[in-house]
Short mmCIF file of C-alpha atoms (C1' of nucleotides) in Angstrom, two decimals:
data_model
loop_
_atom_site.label_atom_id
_atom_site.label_comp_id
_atom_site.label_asym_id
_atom_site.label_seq_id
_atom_site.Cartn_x
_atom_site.Cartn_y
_atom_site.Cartn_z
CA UNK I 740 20.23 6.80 -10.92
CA UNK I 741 20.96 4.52 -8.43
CA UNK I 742 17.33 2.45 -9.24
CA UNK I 743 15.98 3.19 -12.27
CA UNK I 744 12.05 2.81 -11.62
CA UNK I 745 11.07 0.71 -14.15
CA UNK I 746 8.35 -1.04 -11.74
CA UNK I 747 8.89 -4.01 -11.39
CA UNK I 748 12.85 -4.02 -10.23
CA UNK I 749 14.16 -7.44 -10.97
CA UNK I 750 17.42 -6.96 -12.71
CA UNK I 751 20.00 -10.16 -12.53
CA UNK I 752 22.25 -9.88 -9.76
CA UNK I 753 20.10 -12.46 -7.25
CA UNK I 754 21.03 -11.61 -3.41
CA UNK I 755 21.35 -14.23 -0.99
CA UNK I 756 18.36 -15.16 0.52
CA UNK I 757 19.16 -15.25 4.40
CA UNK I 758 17.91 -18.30 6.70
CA UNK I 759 15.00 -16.70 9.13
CA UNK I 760 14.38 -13.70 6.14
CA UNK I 761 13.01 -10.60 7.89
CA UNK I 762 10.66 -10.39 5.50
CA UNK I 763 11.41 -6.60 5.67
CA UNK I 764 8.27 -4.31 7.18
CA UNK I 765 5.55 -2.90 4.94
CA UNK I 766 5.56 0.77 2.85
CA UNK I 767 3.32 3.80 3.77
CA UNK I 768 1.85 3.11 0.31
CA UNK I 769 0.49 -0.13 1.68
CA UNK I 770 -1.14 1.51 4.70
CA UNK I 771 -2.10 4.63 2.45
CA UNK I 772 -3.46 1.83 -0.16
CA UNK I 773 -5.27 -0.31 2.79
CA UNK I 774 -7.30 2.90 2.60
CA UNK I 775 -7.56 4.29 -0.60
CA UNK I 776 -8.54 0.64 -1.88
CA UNK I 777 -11.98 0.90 -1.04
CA UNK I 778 -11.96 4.91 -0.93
CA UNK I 779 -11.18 4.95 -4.59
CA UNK I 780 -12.75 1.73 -5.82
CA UNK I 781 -15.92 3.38 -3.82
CA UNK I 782 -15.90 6.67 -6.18
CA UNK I 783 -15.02 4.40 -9.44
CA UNK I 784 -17.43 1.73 -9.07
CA UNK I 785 -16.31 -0.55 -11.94
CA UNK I 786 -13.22 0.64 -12.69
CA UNK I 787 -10.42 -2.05 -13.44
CA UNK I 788 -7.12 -2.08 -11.14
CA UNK I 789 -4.98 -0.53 -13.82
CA UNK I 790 -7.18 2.35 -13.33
CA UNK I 791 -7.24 2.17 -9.86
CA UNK I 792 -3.70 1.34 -9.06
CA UNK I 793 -2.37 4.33 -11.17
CA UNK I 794 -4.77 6.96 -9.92
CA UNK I 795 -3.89 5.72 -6.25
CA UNK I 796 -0.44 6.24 -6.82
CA UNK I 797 -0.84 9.92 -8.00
CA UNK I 798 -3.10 10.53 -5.56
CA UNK I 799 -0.77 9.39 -3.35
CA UNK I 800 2.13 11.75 -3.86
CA UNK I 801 -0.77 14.58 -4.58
CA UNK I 802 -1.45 14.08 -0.63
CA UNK I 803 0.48 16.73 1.92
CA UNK I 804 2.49 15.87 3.85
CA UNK I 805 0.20 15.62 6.72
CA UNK I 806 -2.17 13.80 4.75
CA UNK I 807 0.52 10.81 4.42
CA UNK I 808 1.46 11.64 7.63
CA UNK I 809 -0.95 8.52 9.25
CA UNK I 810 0.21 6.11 6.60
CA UNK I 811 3.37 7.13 6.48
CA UNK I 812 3.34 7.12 11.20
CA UNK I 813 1.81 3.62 10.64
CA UNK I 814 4.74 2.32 7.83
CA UNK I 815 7.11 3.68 11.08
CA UNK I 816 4.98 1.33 13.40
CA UNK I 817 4.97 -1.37 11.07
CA UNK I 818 8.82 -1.14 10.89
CA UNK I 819 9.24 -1.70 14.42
CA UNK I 820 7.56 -5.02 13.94
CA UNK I 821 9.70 -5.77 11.45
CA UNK I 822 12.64 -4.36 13.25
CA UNK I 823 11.78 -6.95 15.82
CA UNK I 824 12.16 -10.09 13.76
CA UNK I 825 15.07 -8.97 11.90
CA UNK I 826 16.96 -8.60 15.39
CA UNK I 827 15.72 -12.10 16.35
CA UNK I 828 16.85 -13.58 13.11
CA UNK I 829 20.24 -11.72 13.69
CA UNK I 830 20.52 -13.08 17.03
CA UNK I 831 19.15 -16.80 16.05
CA UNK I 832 21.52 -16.76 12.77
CA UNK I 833 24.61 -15.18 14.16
"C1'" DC V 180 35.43 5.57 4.22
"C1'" DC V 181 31.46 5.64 1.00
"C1'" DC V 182 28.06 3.85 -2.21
"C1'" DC V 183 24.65 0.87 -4.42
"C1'" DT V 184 21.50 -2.68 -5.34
"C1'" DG V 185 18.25 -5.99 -4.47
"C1'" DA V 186 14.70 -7.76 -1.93
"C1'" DT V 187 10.21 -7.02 0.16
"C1'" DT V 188 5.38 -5.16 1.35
"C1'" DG V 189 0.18 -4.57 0.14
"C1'" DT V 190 -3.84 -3.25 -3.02
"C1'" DT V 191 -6.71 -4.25 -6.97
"C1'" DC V 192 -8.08 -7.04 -11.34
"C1'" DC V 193 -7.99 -10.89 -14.47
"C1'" DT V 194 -7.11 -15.65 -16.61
"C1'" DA K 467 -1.81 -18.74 -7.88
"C1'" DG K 468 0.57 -15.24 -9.85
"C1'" DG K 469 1.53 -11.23 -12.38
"C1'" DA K 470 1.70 -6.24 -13.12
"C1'" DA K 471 1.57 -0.76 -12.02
"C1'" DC K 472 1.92 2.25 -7.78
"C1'" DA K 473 5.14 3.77 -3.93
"C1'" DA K 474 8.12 3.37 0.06
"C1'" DT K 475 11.56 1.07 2.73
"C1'" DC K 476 15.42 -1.10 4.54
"C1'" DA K 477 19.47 -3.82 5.15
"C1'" DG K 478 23.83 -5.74 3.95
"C1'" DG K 479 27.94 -6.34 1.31
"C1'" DG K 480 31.61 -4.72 -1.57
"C1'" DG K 481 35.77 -1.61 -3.64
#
DNA sequence: CCCCTGATTGTTCCT
DNA sequence: AGGAACAATCAGGGG
């Protein structure tokens, strides 16, 4: 119960927003999404995104393992990137 | 020593 | 321009 998934997660408690910001790196979901987006939207011509963005998450989690694999490979790439600036803003901060 | 929480990422759709 | 569901992800600070 650490993070209750309410969607959305904006308690109170405000952190400290740091000087350079590391942004942080993107999810799998957002690589899994950069594909499903038109995959989906392409079998449900019409449909609104509160159709689309709920049935993309199910499908989501209905995907093996393998099947996230890519998306979830390219959210490891995509860290890296991230993983770069956030040592550069350590180093240019600290 | 150990834990949590917040912040962030990107998509789509609409007003 | 932003918000909201959908999911994952990480880092840092505090007791």
């Amino acid at each position: 119960m650490a993070a209750p998934r309410e969607t959305k997660r904006k308690a109170g408690t405000r952190k400290k927003k740091d000087p350079n910001a590391p942004k942080r790196a993107l999810s799998a979901y957002m690589f899994f999404a950069n594909e499903n987006r038109d995959i989906v939207r392409a079998e449900n011509p019409g449909i609104s995104f509160g159709q689309v963005g709920k049935m993309l998450g199910e499908k989501w989690k209905q995907l093996s393992e393998d099947e996230k694999a890519p998306y979830d490979a390219k959210a490891g790439a995509d860290k890296k990137r991230y993983e770069s600036e956030k040592q550069l803003y350590l180093a240019t901060k600290a």
